[in-house]
Coordinates of C-alpha atoms and ligand atoms in Angstrom, one line a residue:
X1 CA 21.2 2.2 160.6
X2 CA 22.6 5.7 161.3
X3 CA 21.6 7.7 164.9
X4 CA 21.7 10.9 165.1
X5 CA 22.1 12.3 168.3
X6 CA 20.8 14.7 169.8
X7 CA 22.9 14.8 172.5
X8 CA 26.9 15.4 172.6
X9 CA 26.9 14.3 176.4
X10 CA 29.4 11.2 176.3
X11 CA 27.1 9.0 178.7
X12 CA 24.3 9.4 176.4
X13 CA 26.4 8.3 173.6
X14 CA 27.7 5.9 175.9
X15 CA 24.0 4.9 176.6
X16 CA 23.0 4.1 173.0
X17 CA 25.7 2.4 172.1
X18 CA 25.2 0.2 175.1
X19 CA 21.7 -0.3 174.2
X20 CA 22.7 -0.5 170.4
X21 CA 25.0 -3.6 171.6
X22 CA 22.2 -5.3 173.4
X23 CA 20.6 -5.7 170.0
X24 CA 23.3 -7.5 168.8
X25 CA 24.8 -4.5 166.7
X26 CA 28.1 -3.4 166.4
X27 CA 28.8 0.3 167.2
X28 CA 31.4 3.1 165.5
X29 CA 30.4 6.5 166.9
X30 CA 31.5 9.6 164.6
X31 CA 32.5 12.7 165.7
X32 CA 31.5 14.9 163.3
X33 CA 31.7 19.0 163.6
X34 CA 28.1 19.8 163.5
X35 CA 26.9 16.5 165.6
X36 CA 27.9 13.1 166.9
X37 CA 26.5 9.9 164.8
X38 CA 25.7 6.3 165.8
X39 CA 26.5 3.6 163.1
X40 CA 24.7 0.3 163.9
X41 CA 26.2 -2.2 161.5
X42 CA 24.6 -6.1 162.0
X43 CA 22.2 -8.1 160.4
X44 CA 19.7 -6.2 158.3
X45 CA 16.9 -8.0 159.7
X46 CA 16.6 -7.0 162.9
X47 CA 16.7 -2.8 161.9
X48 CA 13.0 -2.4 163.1
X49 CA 14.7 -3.0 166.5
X50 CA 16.7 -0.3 166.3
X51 CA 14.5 2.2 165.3
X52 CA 12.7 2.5 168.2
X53 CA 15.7 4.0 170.0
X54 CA 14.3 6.8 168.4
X55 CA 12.1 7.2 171.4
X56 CA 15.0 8.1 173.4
X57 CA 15.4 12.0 174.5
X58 CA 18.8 12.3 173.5
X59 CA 18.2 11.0 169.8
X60 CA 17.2 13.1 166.9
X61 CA 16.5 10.6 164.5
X62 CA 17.3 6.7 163.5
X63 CA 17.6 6.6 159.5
X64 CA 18.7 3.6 157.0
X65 CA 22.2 3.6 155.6
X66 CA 21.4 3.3 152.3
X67 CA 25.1 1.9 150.4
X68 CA 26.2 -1.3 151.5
X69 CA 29.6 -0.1 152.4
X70 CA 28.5 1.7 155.5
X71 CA 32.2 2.7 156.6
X72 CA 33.7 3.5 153.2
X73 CA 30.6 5.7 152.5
X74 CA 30.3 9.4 152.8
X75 CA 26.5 8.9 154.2
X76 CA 27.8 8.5 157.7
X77 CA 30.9 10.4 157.2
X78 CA 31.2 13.6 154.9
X79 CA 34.3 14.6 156.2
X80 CA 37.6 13.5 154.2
X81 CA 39.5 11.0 155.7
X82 CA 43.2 11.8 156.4
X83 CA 46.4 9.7 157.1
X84 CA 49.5 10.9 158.6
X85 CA 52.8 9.1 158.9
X86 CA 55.6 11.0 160.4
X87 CA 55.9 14.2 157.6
X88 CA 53.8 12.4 155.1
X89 CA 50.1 12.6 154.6
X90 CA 47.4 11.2 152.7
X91 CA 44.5 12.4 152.0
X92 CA 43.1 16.1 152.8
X93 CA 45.0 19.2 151.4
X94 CA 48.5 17.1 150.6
X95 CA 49.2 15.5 147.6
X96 CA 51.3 12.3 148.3
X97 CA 53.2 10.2 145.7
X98 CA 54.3 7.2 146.6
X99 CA 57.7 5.7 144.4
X100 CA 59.8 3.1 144.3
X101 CA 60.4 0.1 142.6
X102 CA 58.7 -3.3 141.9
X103 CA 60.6 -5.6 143.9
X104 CA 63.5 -5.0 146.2
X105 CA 66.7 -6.4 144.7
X106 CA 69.8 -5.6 146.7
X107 CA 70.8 -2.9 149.0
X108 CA 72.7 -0.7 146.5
X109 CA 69.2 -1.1 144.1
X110 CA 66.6 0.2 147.1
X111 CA 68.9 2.8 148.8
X112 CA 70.0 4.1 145.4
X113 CA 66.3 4.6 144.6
X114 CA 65.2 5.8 147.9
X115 CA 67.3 8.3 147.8
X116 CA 66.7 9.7 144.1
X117 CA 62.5 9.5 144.6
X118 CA 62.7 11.5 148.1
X119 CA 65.3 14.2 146.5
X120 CA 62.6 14.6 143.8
X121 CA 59.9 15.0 146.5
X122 CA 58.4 11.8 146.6
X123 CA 56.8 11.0 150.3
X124 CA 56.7 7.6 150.7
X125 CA 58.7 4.8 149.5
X126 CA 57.6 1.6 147.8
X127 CA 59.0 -1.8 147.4
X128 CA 57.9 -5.3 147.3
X129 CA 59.3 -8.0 149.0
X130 CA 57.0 -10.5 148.8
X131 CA 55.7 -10.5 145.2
X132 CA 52.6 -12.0 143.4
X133 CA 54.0 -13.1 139.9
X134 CA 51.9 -15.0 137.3
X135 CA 54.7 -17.3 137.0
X136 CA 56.1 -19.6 140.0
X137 CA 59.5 -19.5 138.2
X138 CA 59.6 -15.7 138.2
X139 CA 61.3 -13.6 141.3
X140 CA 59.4 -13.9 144.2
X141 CA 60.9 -11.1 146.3
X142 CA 63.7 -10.9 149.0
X143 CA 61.0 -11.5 151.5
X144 CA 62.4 -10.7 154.9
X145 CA 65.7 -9.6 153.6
X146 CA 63.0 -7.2 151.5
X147 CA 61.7 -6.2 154.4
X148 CA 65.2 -5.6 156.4
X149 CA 66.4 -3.6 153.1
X150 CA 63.2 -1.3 153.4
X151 CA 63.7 -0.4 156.9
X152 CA 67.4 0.6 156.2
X153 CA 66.6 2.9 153.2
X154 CA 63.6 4.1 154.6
X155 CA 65.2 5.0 157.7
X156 CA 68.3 6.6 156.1
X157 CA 65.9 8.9 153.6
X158 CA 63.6 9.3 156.7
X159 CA 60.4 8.6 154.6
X160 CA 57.8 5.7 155.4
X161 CA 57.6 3.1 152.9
X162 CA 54.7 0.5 151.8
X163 CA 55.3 -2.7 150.9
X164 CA 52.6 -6.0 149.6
X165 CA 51.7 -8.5 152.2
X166 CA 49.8 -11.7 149.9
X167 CA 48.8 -13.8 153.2
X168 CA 47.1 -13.5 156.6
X169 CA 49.8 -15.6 158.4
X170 CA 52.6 -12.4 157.3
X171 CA 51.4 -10.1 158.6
X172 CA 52.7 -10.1 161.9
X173 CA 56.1 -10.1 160.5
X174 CA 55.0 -7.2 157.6
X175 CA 52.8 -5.1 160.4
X176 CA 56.4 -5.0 162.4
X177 CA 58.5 -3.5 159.6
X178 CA 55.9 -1.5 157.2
X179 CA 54.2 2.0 157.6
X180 CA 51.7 1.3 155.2
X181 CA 50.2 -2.4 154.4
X182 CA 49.5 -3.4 150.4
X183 CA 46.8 -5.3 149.7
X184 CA 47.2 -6.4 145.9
X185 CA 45.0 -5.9 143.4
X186 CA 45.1 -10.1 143.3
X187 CA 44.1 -10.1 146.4
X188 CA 41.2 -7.8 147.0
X189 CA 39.1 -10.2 147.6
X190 CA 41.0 -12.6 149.5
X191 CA 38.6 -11.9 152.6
X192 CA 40.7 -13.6 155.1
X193 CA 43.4 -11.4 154.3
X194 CA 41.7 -8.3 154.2
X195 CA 40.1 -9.1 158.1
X196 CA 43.4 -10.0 159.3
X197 CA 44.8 -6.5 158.1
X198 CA 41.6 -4.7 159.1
X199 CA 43.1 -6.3 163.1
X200 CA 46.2 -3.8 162.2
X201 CA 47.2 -0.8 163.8
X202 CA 49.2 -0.1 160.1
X203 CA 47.4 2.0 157.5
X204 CA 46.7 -0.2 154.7
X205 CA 47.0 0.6 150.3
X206 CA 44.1 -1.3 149.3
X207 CA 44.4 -2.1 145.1
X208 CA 41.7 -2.8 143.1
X209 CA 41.4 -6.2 141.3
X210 CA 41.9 -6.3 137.8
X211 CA 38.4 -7.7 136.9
X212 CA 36.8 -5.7 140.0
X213 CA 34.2 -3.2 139.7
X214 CA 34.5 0.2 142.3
X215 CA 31.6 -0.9 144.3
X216 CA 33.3 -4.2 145.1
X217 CA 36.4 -1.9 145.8
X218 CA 34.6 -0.5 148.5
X219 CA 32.8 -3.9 149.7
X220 CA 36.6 -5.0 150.1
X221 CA 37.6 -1.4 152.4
X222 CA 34.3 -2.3 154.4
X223 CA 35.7 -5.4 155.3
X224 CA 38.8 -3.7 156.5
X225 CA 36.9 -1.1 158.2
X226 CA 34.3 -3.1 159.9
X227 CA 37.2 -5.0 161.9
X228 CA 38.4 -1.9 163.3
X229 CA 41.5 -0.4 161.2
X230 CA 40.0 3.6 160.1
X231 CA 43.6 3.5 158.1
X232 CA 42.2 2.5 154.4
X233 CA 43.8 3.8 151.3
X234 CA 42.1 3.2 147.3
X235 CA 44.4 2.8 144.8
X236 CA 43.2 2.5 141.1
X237 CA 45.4 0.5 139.2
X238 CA 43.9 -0.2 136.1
X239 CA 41.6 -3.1 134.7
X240 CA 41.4 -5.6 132.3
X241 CA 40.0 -4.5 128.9
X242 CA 40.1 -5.9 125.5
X243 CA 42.8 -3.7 124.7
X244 CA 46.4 -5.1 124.1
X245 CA 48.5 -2.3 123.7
X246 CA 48.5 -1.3 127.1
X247 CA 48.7 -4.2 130.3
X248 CA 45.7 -2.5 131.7
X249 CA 43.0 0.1 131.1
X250 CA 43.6 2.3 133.6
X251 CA 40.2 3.5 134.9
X252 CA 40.7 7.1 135.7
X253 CA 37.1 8.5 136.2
X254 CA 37.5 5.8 139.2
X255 CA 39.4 8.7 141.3
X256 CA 36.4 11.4 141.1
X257 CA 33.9 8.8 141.5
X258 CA 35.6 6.9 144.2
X259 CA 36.2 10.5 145.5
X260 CA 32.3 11.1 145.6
X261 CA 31.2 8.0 147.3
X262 CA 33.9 7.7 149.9
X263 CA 35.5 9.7 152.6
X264 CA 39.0 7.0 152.3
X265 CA 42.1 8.5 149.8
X266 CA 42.2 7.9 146.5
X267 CA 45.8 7.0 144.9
X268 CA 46.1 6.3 141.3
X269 CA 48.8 4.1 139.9
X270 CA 49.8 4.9 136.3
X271 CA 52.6 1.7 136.1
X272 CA 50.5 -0.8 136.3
X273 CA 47.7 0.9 135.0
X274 CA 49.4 1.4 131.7
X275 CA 52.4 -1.0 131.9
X276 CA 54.6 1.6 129.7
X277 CA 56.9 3.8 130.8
X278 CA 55.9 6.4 128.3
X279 CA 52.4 6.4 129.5
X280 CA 53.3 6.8 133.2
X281 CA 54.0 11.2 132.7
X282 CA 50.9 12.3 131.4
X283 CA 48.6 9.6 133.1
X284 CA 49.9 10.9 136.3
X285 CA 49.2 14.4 135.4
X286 CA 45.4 13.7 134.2
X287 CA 45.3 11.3 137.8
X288 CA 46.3 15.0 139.2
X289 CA 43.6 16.6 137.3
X290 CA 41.1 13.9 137.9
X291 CA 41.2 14.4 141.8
X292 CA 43.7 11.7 143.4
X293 CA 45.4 12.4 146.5
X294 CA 48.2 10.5 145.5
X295 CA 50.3 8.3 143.1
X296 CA 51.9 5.4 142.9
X297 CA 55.0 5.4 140.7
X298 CA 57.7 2.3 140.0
X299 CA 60.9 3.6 139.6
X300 CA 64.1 1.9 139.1
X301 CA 67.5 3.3 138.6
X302 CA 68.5 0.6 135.6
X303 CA 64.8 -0.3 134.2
X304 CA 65.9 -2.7 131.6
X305 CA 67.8 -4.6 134.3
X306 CA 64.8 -5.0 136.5
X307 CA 63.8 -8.3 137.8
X308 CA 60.1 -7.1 137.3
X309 CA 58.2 -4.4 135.8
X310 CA 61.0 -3.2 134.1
X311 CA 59.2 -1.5 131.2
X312 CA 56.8 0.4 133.5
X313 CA 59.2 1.7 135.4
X314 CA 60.9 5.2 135.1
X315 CA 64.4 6.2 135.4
X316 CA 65.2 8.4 138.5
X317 CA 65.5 11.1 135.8
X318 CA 61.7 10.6 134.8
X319 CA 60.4 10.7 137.8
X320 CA 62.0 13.8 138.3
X321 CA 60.7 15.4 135.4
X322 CA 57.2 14.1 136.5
X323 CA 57.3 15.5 140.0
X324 CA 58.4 19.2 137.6
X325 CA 55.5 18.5 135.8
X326 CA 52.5 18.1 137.9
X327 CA 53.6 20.7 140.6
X328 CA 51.6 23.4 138.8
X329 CA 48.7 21.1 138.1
X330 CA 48.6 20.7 142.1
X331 CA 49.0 24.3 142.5
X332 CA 45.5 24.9 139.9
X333 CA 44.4 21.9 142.1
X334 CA 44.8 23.4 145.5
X335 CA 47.0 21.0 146.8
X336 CA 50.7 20.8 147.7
X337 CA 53.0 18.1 148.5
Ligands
LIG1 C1 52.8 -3.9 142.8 O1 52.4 -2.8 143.3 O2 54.0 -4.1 142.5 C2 51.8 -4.9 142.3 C3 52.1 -6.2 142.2 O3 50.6 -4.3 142.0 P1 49.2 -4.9 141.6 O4 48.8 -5.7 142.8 O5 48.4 -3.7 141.3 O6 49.4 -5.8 140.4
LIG2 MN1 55.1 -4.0 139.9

């Protein structure tokens, strides 16, 4: 249930929500510009109980949320949400792209690429050091070396970087060296995992499963959300299809509807989406068109000697040419970088 206030008086908000807590309902309290709202998220059962708060003098009205995801939604909160990491932001009037490559190999590999993504404009920096391959015999990331690697080359290009953590039990250890927290799109429903980094004071790059539809997207956000971390990034990555000339399908009316029905920041990822290099340019530039506040790019400075997601990933070069080419599509868009 949403209330509306009628008052702005911090003891009457601090009233209801003390009488919303009574009920057994958990409280988040929105500031908005025009007036301050109540969300009562709990069991659905007990809502007539709430409504007759409505009797109160300092609230306007008591009214239904009517999506499921409560938090995610823009019913309770219109206003975009934005995140802001040292010089980067996401969300709002910014455009953010996010680059990097798959996996962290070696020092030489993830400063050399840290360097060439940032000189092109790129914001954030990506790299995985813990990595969820199909195969058990395939690379399975530097881990905390991966980590340590990060740190240096994010420090020495001064960018933040985001980096995939697969299990509830790392993220201590991720939380302490990561700006941003990636929840895989193998993992978007791994619920433990999304509660423990909903505890985290990190932002957190939630993907969308493969075989997920946007609505469970945003069932999975909620669940960050609801455990207290406002910090939640969407990031389209493409679904499964029948189609085998690309890895994925990527979904790309996802960004303006996702934009419609939520207040978090939508980033599109055109490597995985497409799993060709050659597709990655001008599905960035229709995710520009589209609406996202962002990309995700995989950039590696040898591709074809990649230890994974070598053929989706661009050449420094590329990705140079890609930041030339959407900058007047962001300009026509209203956004900058
Ligand atoms: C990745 O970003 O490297 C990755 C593994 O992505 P996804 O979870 O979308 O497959
Ligand atoms: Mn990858």
């Amino acid at each position: 249930m949403i209330i509306v206030m009628a008052s702005r008086k911090q003891e009457d908000i601090d009233y209801v929500v003390s009488r919303i807590e009574a009920l057994g309902y958990k409280s988040h309290i929105i500031v908005g510009v025009e007036r301050t709202v109540i969300a009562a998220v709990g069991d659905e059962r007990g809502k007539f109980r709430l409504q007759s708060l409505e009797s109160l003098p300092h609230v306007e009205k008591v009214v239904p949320i009517l999506k499921p995801y409560k938090l995610a939604g823009r019913e309770l909160r219109p206003e975009p949400t934005v995140i802001r990491m040292g010089s980067a932001q996401i969300g709002g009037d910014r455009f953010c792209v996010i680059a990097g490559p798959c996996s962290v190999e070696s020092e030489e590999q993830i400063l050399e690429t840290a360097q060439a993504v940032s000189a092109a404009g790129a914001a954030v920096l990506r790299g995985g050091a813990y990595k969820p391959r199909t195969s058990p015999y395939a690379f399975q990331g530097l881990e905390k070396e991966g980590l340590r690697l990060l740190e240096k080359a994010s420090r020495r290009c001064d960018m933040p970087f985001v980096t995939e953590v697969m299990t509830p039990e790392q993220v201590p250890l991720v939380e302490e060296y990561a700006d941003i927290l990636q929840v895989g799109a193998r993992n978007m429903q791994n619920f433990g995992l999304l509660k423990a980094v909903g505890k985290s004071r990190k932002p957190v790059l939630l993907k969308r499963g493969m075989m997920s539809t946007i609505g469970e997207l945003l069932m999975s956000a909620e669940y960050i959300l609801s455990e207290g971390n406002a910090q939640v990034i969407l990031c389209e990555r493409g679904i499964r299809t029948f189609e085998t000339e690309t890895r994925n399908t990527l979904d790309l009316s996802a960004a303006p509807l996702l934009k419609k029905l939520t207040h978090l920041p939508v980033v599109v990822d055109p490597s995985h989406g497409t799993g060709r290099w050659e597709l990655v340019i001008p599905m960035a530039k229709a995710s520009v068109v589209a609406g996202a506040d962002g990309l995700m790019i995989e950039v590696h400075p040898r591709p074809s000697e990649a230890f994974s997601d070598g053929a989706q990933s661009l050449t420094p070069q590329h990705f140079k040419q890609l930041m030339e080419e959407i900058r007047p599509l962001l300009e026509l868009s209203g956004k900058r970088l």
